[in-house]
PDB file of C-alpha atoms and ligand atoms in Angstrom:
ATOM      1  CA  MET A   1       0.000   0.000   0.000  1.00  0.00           C
ATOM      2  CA  LYS A   2       1.326   3.419  -0.995  1.00  0.00           C
ATOM      3  CA  ILE A   3       0.394   6.295   1.296  1.00  0.00           C
ATOM      4  CA  LEU A   4       1.019   9.943   0.479  1.00  0.00           C
ATOM      5  CA  GLY A   5       1.078  12.411   3.371  1.00  0.00           C
ATOM      6  CA  ILE A   6       0.457  16.049   2.469  1.00  0.00           C
ATOM      7  CA  TYR A   7       1.640  18.445   5.143  1.00  0.00           C
ATOM      8  CA  GLY A   8      -0.280  21.705   5.078  1.00  0.00           C
ATOM      9  CA  SER A   9       1.196  23.747   7.896  1.00  0.00           C
ATOM     10  CA  PRO A  10       3.783  26.462   7.414  1.00  0.00           C
ATOM     11  CA  ARG A  11       4.911  25.732  10.995  1.00  0.00           C
ATOM     12  CA  LYS A  12       7.628  23.079  11.150  1.00  0.00           C
ATOM     13  CA  GLN A  13       6.927  20.325  13.676  1.00  0.00           C
ATOM     14  CA  GLY A  14       3.651  21.960  14.643  1.00  0.00           C
ATOM     15  CA  ASN A  15       0.483  20.151  15.693  1.00  0.00           C
ATOM     16  CA  SER A  16      -0.863  18.934  12.351  1.00  0.00           C
ATOM     17  CA  GLU A  17       2.649  17.854  11.352  1.00  0.00           C
ATOM     18  CA  VAL A  18       3.489  15.736  14.404  1.00  0.00           C
ATOM     19  CA  ILE A  19       0.075  14.064  14.222  1.00  0.00           C
ATOM     20  CA  LEU A  20       0.587  13.135  10.565  1.00  0.00           C
ATOM     21  CA  ASP A  21       4.148  11.988  11.335  1.00  0.00           C
ATOM     22  CA  GLU A  22       2.772   9.637  13.960  1.00  0.00           C
ATOM     23  CA  ILE A  23       0.109   8.273  11.614  1.00  0.00           C
ATOM     24  CA  LEU A  24       2.720   7.616   8.929  1.00  0.00           C
ATOM     25  CA  ARG A  25       5.092   6.041  11.453  1.00  0.00           C
ATOM     26  CA  ALA A  26       2.350   3.554  12.347  1.00  0.00           C
ATOM     27  CA  ALA A  27       1.639   2.982   8.664  1.00  0.00           C
ATOM     28  CA  VAL A  28       5.296   2.108   8.006  1.00  0.00           C
ATOM     29  CA  ASP A  29       5.329  -0.196  11.053  1.00  0.00           C
ATOM     30  CA  SER A  30       2.248  -1.869   9.553  1.00  0.00           C
ATOM     31  CA  GLY A  31       4.009  -2.475   6.221  1.00  0.00           C
ATOM     32  CA  ALA A  32       2.930   0.521   4.102  1.00  0.00           C
ATOM     33  CA  GLU A  33       5.216   2.550   1.866  1.00  0.00           C
ATOM     34  CA  THR A  34       4.950   6.277   2.555  1.00  0.00           C
ATOM     35  CA  LYS A  35       5.843   9.517   0.801  1.00  0.00           C
ATOM     36  CA  LYS A  36       5.598  13.051   2.132  1.00  0.00           C
ATOM     37  CA  ILE A  37       4.961  16.427   0.556  1.00  0.00           C
ATOM     38  CA  TYR A  38       5.342  19.691   2.465  1.00  0.00           C
ATOM     39  CA  ALA A  39       3.107  22.326   0.884  1.00  0.00           C
ATOM     40  CA  ARG A  40       5.246  25.088   2.412  1.00  0.00           C
ATOM     41  CA  ASP A  41       8.269  23.899   0.383  1.00  0.00           C
ATOM     42  CA  LEU A  42       6.541  23.839  -2.991  1.00  0.00           C
ATOM     43  CA  ASN A  43       7.294  26.683  -5.328  1.00  0.00           C
ATOM     44  CA  MET A  44       3.937  26.898  -7.001  1.00  0.00           C
ATOM     45  CA  SER A  45       0.923  29.037  -7.699  1.00  0.00           C
ATOM     46  CA  GLY A  46      -2.747  28.441  -7.172  1.00  0.00           C
ATOM     47  CA  CYS A  47      -4.990  27.407 -10.059  1.00  0.00           C
ATOM     48  CA  GLN A  48      -4.949  30.050 -12.813  1.00  0.00           C
ATOM     49  CA  GLU A  49      -8.423  29.052 -14.047  1.00  0.00           C
ATOM     50  CA  CYS A  50      -6.983  29.186 -17.565  1.00  0.00           C
ATOM     51  CA  GLY A  51      -8.930  26.174 -18.851  1.00  0.00           C
ATOM     52  CA  GLY A  52      -5.669  24.589 -19.981  1.00  0.00           C
ATOM     53  CA  CYS A  53      -6.621  21.234 -18.459  1.00  0.00           C
ATOM     54  CA  ASP A  54     -10.147  21.146 -19.899  1.00  0.00           C
ATOM     55  CA  LYS A  55      -9.306  19.138 -23.005  1.00  0.00           C
ATOM     56  CA  THR A  56      -6.338  17.077 -21.818  1.00  0.00           C
ATOM     57  CA  GLY A  57      -6.809  16.649 -18.076  1.00  0.00           C
ATOM     58  CA  LYS A  58      -3.281  17.960 -17.620  1.00  0.00           C
ATOM     59  CA  CYS A  59      -2.212  21.157 -15.908  1.00  0.00           C
ATOM     60  CA  VAL A  60      -0.234  23.474 -18.182  1.00  0.00           C
ATOM     61  CA  VAL A  61       1.370  25.486 -15.365  1.00  0.00           C
ATOM     62  CA  LYS A  62       4.992  24.397 -15.073  1.00  0.00           C
ATOM     63  CA  ASP A  63       5.968  24.594 -11.433  1.00  0.00           C
ATOM     64  CA  ASP A  64       6.541  22.231  -8.496  1.00  0.00           C
ATOM     65  CA  MET A  65       2.991  20.945  -8.688  1.00  0.00           C
ATOM     66  CA  GLN A  66       4.089  18.903 -11.695  1.00  0.00           C
ATOM     67  CA  GLN A  67       6.091  16.689  -9.290  1.00  0.00           C
ATOM     68  CA  VAL A  68       2.988  16.186  -7.168  1.00  0.00           C
ATOM     69  CA  TYR A  69       0.572  14.904  -9.861  1.00  0.00           C
ATOM     70  CA  PRO A  70       2.417  11.555 -10.294  1.00  0.00           C
ATOM     71  CA  LEU A  71       2.372  11.102  -6.507  1.00  0.00           C
ATOM     72  CA  PHE A  72      -1.406  11.605  -6.523  1.00  0.00           C
ATOM     73  CA  GLU A  73      -1.707   8.959  -9.203  1.00  0.00           C
ATOM     74  CA  GLU A  74       0.424   6.300  -7.546  1.00  0.00           C
ATOM     75  CA  ALA A  75      -1.061   6.694  -4.043  1.00  0.00           C
ATOM     76  CA  ASP A  76      -3.585   4.181  -2.725  1.00  0.00           C
ATOM     77  CA  VAL A  77      -4.227   6.430   0.251  1.00  0.00           C
ATOM     78  CA  ILE A  78      -3.722  10.169   0.715  1.00  0.00           C
ATOM     79  CA  ILE A  79      -3.717  11.896   4.090  1.00  0.00           C
ATOM     80  CA  LEU A  80      -3.957  15.680   4.043  1.00  0.00           C
ATOM     81  CA  SER A  81      -3.097  17.547   7.244  1.00  0.00           C
ATOM     82  CA  SER A  82      -3.683  21.215   7.910  1.00  0.00           C
ATOM     83  CA  PRO A  83      -4.103  23.767  10.658  1.00  0.00           C
ATOM     84  CA  ILE A  84      -7.379  25.678  10.625  1.00  0.00           C
ATOM     85  CA  PHE A  85      -6.690  29.157   9.313  1.00  0.00           C
ATOM     86  CA  PHE A  86      -9.791  31.372   9.366  1.00  0.00           C
ATOM     87  CA  TYR A  87     -12.028  28.296   9.228  1.00  0.00           C
ATOM     88  CA  GLY A  88     -10.246  26.964   6.161  1.00  0.00           C
ATOM     89  CA  ILE A  89      -7.094  25.028   5.393  1.00  0.00           C
ATOM     90  CA  SER A  90      -3.781  26.915   5.071  1.00  0.00           C
ATOM     91  CA  ALA A  91      -3.201  28.931   1.902  1.00  0.00           C
ATOM     92  CA  GLN A  92      -0.153  26.794   1.117  1.00  0.00           C
ATOM     93  CA  VAL A  93      -2.107  23.557   0.973  1.00  0.00           C
ATOM     94  CA  LYS A  94      -5.196  25.181  -0.545  1.00  0.00           C
ATOM     95  CA  ALA A  95      -3.048  25.904  -3.590  1.00  0.00           C
ATOM     96  CA  VAL A  96      -2.283  22.167  -3.864  1.00  0.00           C
ATOM     97  CA  VAL A  97      -5.981  21.340  -3.517  1.00  0.00           C
ATOM     98  CA  ASP A  98      -7.013  23.900  -6.136  1.00  0.00           C
ATOM     99  CA  ARG A  99      -4.463  22.559  -8.598  1.00  0.00           C
ATOM    100  CA  ALA A 100      -6.260  19.188  -8.357  1.00  0.00           C
ATOM    101  CA  GLN A 101      -8.690  20.835 -10.781  1.00  0.00           C
ATOM    102  CA  ALA A 102      -6.623  19.211 -13.554  1.00  0.00           C
ATOM    103  CA  MET A 103      -7.367  15.799 -12.023  1.00  0.00           C
ATOM    104  CA  TRP A 104     -11.038  16.710 -11.889  1.00  0.00           C
ATOM    105  CA  SER A 105     -10.960  17.644 -15.581  1.00  0.00           C
ATOM    106  CA  ARG A 106      -9.228  14.370 -16.368  1.00  0.00           C
ATOM    107  CA  ARG A 107     -11.840  12.453 -14.429  1.00  0.00           C
ATOM    108  CA  MET A 108     -14.656  14.202 -16.298  1.00  0.00           C
ATOM    109  CA  LEU A 109     -13.014  13.369 -19.614  1.00  0.00           C
ATOM    110  CA  LYS A 110     -12.346   9.717 -18.754  1.00  0.00           C
ATOM    111  CA  LYS A 111     -15.475   8.729 -16.864  1.00  0.00           C
ATOM    112  CA  PRO A 112     -18.973   8.522 -18.241  1.00  0.00           C
ATOM    113  CA  ARG A 113     -21.388  10.791 -16.339  1.00  0.00           C
ATOM    114  CA  GLU A 114     -23.280   7.894 -14.719  1.00  0.00           C
ATOM    115  CA  GLN A 115     -20.048   6.829 -12.995  1.00  0.00           C
ATOM    116  CA  TRP A 116     -19.124  10.232 -11.580  1.00  0.00           C
ATOM    117  CA  LYS A 117     -20.271   9.221  -8.117  1.00  0.00           C
ATOM    118  CA  ASN A 118     -18.020   6.126  -8.066  1.00  0.00           C
ATOM    119  CA  HIS A 119     -14.486   6.462  -6.804  1.00  0.00           C
ATOM    120  CA  GLU A 120     -11.880   3.960  -7.928  1.00  0.00           C
ATOM    121  CA  SER A 121      -8.481   5.355  -7.027  1.00  0.00           C
ATOM    122  CA  GLY A 122      -8.350   4.753  -3.289  1.00  0.00           C
ATOM    123  CA  ARG A 123      -9.085   6.482  -0.012  1.00  0.00           C
ATOM    124  CA  GLY A 124      -8.467   9.971   1.331  1.00  0.00           C
ATOM    125  CA  TYR A 125      -8.301  11.303   4.874  1.00  0.00           C
ATOM    126  CA  LEU A 126      -8.095  14.708   6.555  1.00  0.00           C
ATOM    127  CA  ILE A 127      -6.257  15.727   9.723  1.00  0.00           C
ATOM    128  CA  ALA A 128      -7.196  19.199  10.973  1.00  0.00           C
ATOM    129  CA  VAL A 129      -6.318  21.106  14.143  1.00  0.00           C
ATOM    130  CA  GLY A 130      -7.515  24.429  15.475  1.00  0.00           C
ATOM    131  CA  ALA A 131      -6.891  26.565  18.533  1.00  0.00           C
ATOM    132  CA  THR A 132     -10.461  27.413  19.454  1.00  0.00           C
ATOM    133  CA  LYS A 133     -13.400  25.209  20.367  1.00  0.00           C
ATOM    134  CA  GLY A 134     -15.852  26.561  17.781  1.00  0.00           C
ATOM    135  CA  GLU A 135     -18.750  24.211  17.219  1.00  0.00           C
ATOM    136  CA  ASN A 136     -18.445  24.303  13.422  1.00  0.00           C
ATOM    137  CA  LEU A 137     -14.660  24.568  13.315  1.00  0.00           C
ATOM    138  CA  PHE A 138     -14.153  21.693  10.895  1.00  0.00           C
ATOM    139  CA  GLU A 139     -17.303  21.939   8.765  1.00  0.00           C
ATOM    140  CA  GLY A 140     -15.690  23.905   5.940  1.00  0.00           C
ATOM    141  CA  VAL A 141     -12.506  21.868   5.698  1.00  0.00           C
ATOM    142  CA  LYS A 142     -14.438  18.609   5.614  1.00  0.00           C
ATOM    143  CA  TYR A 143     -16.138  19.810   2.425  1.00  0.00           C
ATOM    144  CA  VAL A 144     -12.783  20.849   0.987  1.00  0.00           C
ATOM    145  CA  ALA A 145     -11.466  17.334   1.641  1.00  0.00           C
ATOM    146  CA  LYS A 146     -14.573  15.657   0.233  1.00  0.00           C
ATOM    147  CA  TYR A 147     -14.336  17.488  -3.076  1.00  0.00           C
ATOM    148  CA  PHE A 148     -10.533  17.324  -3.253  1.00  0.00           C
ATOM    149  CA  TYR A 149     -10.695  13.545  -3.018  1.00  0.00           C
ATOM    150  CA  ASP A 150     -13.611  13.439  -5.436  1.00  0.00           C
ATOM    151  CA  ALA A 151     -11.386  15.186  -8.009  1.00  0.00           C
ATOM    152  CA  LEU A 152      -8.742  12.521  -7.369  1.00  0.00           C
ATOM    153  CA  ASP A 153     -11.352   9.775  -7.841  1.00  0.00           C
ATOM    154  CA  MET A 154     -10.926   8.768  -4.190  1.00  0.00           C
ATOM    155  CA  ASP A 155     -13.389   8.174  -1.381  1.00  0.00           C
ATOM    156  CA  TYR A 156     -13.156  10.670   1.463  1.00  0.00           C
ATOM    157  CA  GLU A 157     -13.178   8.570   4.628  1.00  0.00           C
ATOM    158  CA  GLY A 158     -13.029  11.241   7.364  1.00  0.00           C
ATOM    159  CA  GLY A 159     -10.085  11.710   9.679  1.00  0.00           C
ATOM    160  CA  LEU A 160      -8.909  13.154  12.975  1.00  0.00           C
ATOM    161  CA  PHE A 161      -9.993  16.581  14.204  1.00  0.00           C
ATOM    162  CA  TYR A 162      -8.625  18.354  17.265  1.00  0.00           C
ATOM    163  CA  LYS A 163      -9.800  21.579  18.860  1.00  0.00           C
ATOM    164  CA  GLY A 164      -7.993  23.622  21.491  1.00  0.00           C
ATOM    165  CA  LEU A 165      -4.471  23.072  20.143  1.00  0.00           C
ATOM    166  CA  GLU A 166      -2.647  26.369  19.833  1.00  0.00           C
ATOM    167  CA  ARG A 167       1.003  26.251  20.835  1.00  0.00           C
ATOM    168  CA  LYS A 168       3.403  24.346  18.633  1.00  0.00           C
ATOM    169  CA  ASP A 169       3.928  21.427  21.045  1.00  0.00           C
ATOM    170  CA  ASP A 170       0.324  21.055  22.245  1.00  0.00           C
ATOM    171  CA  ALA A 171      -0.266  17.838  20.289  1.00  0.00           C
ATOM    172  CA  LYS A 172       3.198  16.430  20.960  1.00  0.00           C
ATOM    173  CA  ASN A 173       2.680  16.915  24.712  1.00  0.00           C
ATOM    174  CA  ASN A 174      -0.670  15.145  24.671  1.00  0.00           C
ATOM    175  CA  PRO A 175      -0.108  11.368  24.914  1.00  0.00           C
ATOM    176  CA  GLU A 176      -3.783  10.630  24.157  1.00  0.00           C
ATOM    177  CA  ILE A 177      -3.590  12.443  20.824  1.00  0.00           C
ATOM    178  CA  MET A 178      -0.339  10.766  19.853  1.00  0.00           C
ATOM    179  CA  LYS A 179      -1.742   7.365  20.796  1.00  0.00           C
ATOM    180  CA  GLU A 180      -4.871   7.999  18.786  1.00  0.00           C
ATOM    181  CA  ALA A 181      -2.773   9.100  15.795  1.00  0.00           C
ATOM    182  CA  TYR A 182      -0.682   5.931  15.890  1.00  0.00           C
ATOM    183  CA  ALA A 183      -3.790   3.752  16.135  1.00  0.00           C
ATOM    184  CA  PHE A 184      -5.337   5.665  13.236  1.00  0.00           C
ATOM    185  CA  GLY A 185      -2.286   4.886  11.056  1.00  0.00           C
ATOM    186  CA  GLU A 186      -2.624   1.199  11.845  1.00  0.00           C
ATOM    187  CA  LYS A 187      -6.343   1.293  11.038  1.00  0.00           C
ATOM    188  CA  ILE A 188      -5.772   3.002   7.709  1.00  0.00           C
ATOM    189  CA  VAL A 189      -3.408   0.225   6.614  1.00  0.00           C
ATOM    190  CA  LYS A 190      -5.899  -2.418   7.724  1.00  0.00           C
ATOM    191  CA  GLY A 191      -8.606  -0.611   5.760  1.00  0.00           C
ATOM    192  CA  GLU A 192     -10.570   0.108   8.935  1.00  0.00           C
ATOM    193  CA  GLY A 193      -9.793   3.803   9.216  1.00  0.00           C
TER     194      GLY A 193
HETATM  195  C1  FMN B 201      -3.356  32.738  10.184  1.00  0.00           C
HETATM  196  C2  FMN B 201      -3.956  31.920  11.276  1.00  0.00           C
HETATM  197  C3  FMN B 201      -5.327  31.746  11.309  1.00  0.00           C
HETATM  198  C4  FMN B 201      -5.913  30.936  12.281  1.00  0.00           C
HETATM  199  N1  FMN B 201      -7.264  30.774  12.273  1.00  0.00           N
HETATM  200  C5  FMN B 201      -7.850  29.965  13.196  1.00  0.00           C
HETATM  201  C6  FMN B 201      -9.260  29.773  13.214  1.00  0.00           C
HETATM  202  O1  FMN B 201     -10.004  30.297  12.393  1.00  0.00           O
HETATM  203  N2  FMN B 201      -9.775  28.958  14.153  1.00  0.00           N
HETATM  204  C7  FMN B 201      -8.991  28.334  15.091  1.00  0.00           C
HETATM  205  O2  FMN B 201      -9.524  27.597  15.932  1.00  0.00           O
HETATM  206  N3  FMN B 201      -7.639  28.475  15.095  1.00  0.00           N
HETATM  207  C8  FMN B 201      -7.054  29.283  14.177  1.00  0.00           C
HETATM  208  N4  FMN B 201      -5.678  29.447  14.166  1.00  0.00           N
HETATM  209  C9  FMN B 201      -4.837  28.683  15.132  1.00  0.00           C
HETATM  210  C10 FMN B 201      -4.222  27.419  14.528  1.00  0.00           C
HETATM  211  O3  FMN B 201      -5.190  26.639  13.840  1.00  0.00           O
HETATM  212  C11 FMN B 201      -3.618  26.546  15.641  1.00  0.00           C
HETATM  213  O4  FMN B 201      -2.598  27.264  16.314  1.00  0.00           O
HETATM  214  C12 FMN B 201      -3.084  25.219  15.170  1.00  0.00           C
HETATM  215  O5  FMN B 201      -2.707  24.431  16.262  1.00  0.00           O
HETATM  216  C13 FMN B 201      -1.886  25.376  14.230  1.00  0.00           C
HETATM  217  O6  FMN B 201      -1.530  24.109  13.735  1.00  0.00           O
HETATM  218  P1  FMN B 201      -0.031  23.775  13.268  1.00  0.00           P
HETATM  219  O7  FMN B 201       0.811  23.780  14.519  1.00  0.00           O
HETATM  220  O8  FMN B 201      -0.122  22.448  12.637  1.00  0.00           O
HETATM  221  O9  FMN B 201       0.360  24.835  12.308  1.00  0.00           O
HETATM  222  C14 FMN B 201      -5.084  30.281  13.233  1.00  0.00           C
HETATM  223  C15 FMN B 201      -3.696  30.502  13.216  1.00  0.00           C
HETATM  224  C16 FMN B 201      -3.133  31.316  12.250  1.00  0.00           C
HETATM  225  C17 FMN B 201      -1.629  31.526  12.260  1.00  0.00           C
END
C-alpha cells in the first residue's frame, strides 16, 4: 500500500505535522510505503483558471505541482493535514488542492457521467487542528477534503480533528492524541480507518 502524506502547515513540527508523522510512522510499522509532501516547500501558484486542463486533463502550469501529480496517481491512500486558518485550510495547501482541478478535468473526460459518483483510485483522509473550540470549526474543511478527493477519484473517509491546540507542542505533549494518531495509522493500513 502506498500512502502519500500532504503536510499543510507552514509551521515546522507543529500540531498537524506531528500528528501526521505519527500516523505515517504507524503505517510504516504496519508495512505501508509512505511519501511526504510539504506544501510550504513547494514553489507553485494556485490554479490560474486558464482552462488549460479542460481538453487534456493535464495542468499546463509548469511549477513544483508537476512533481505532485504523479504522486497523486500512484497513491492508494492520501492523508492531508492542515491547521485551521480562518475556518479553512492553510493557503499553502489550498493551492495544492485547487491545482487538483486538472485531475477533476481528467476524471470528467475519462469517466462517463453515470459513474461520476463512483471512486476507484483509493481512499483519502483529513487531519485538521484548530486553537479554538468553535462548534463548526471543521465543517468547511471537511467539504474541501470531500471534493478534493472526489477530483482525485478517491473516497473521502473522514479523519482526525482536534480543537484547542494552539502552541506548537500542544499535540506532541498530549499522549492521548499521539496514541490515537498511531492507532489511526494502523487502522488506515488495515482498511478500517
Ligand atoms: C493565520 C492563522 C489563522 C488561524 N485561524 C484559526 C481559526 O479560524 N480557528 C482556530 O480555531 N484556530 C485558528 N488558528 C490557530 C491554529 O489553527 C492553531 O494554532 C493550530 O494548532 C496550528 O496548527 P499547526 O501547529 O499544525 O500549524 C489560526 C492561526 C493562524 C496563524
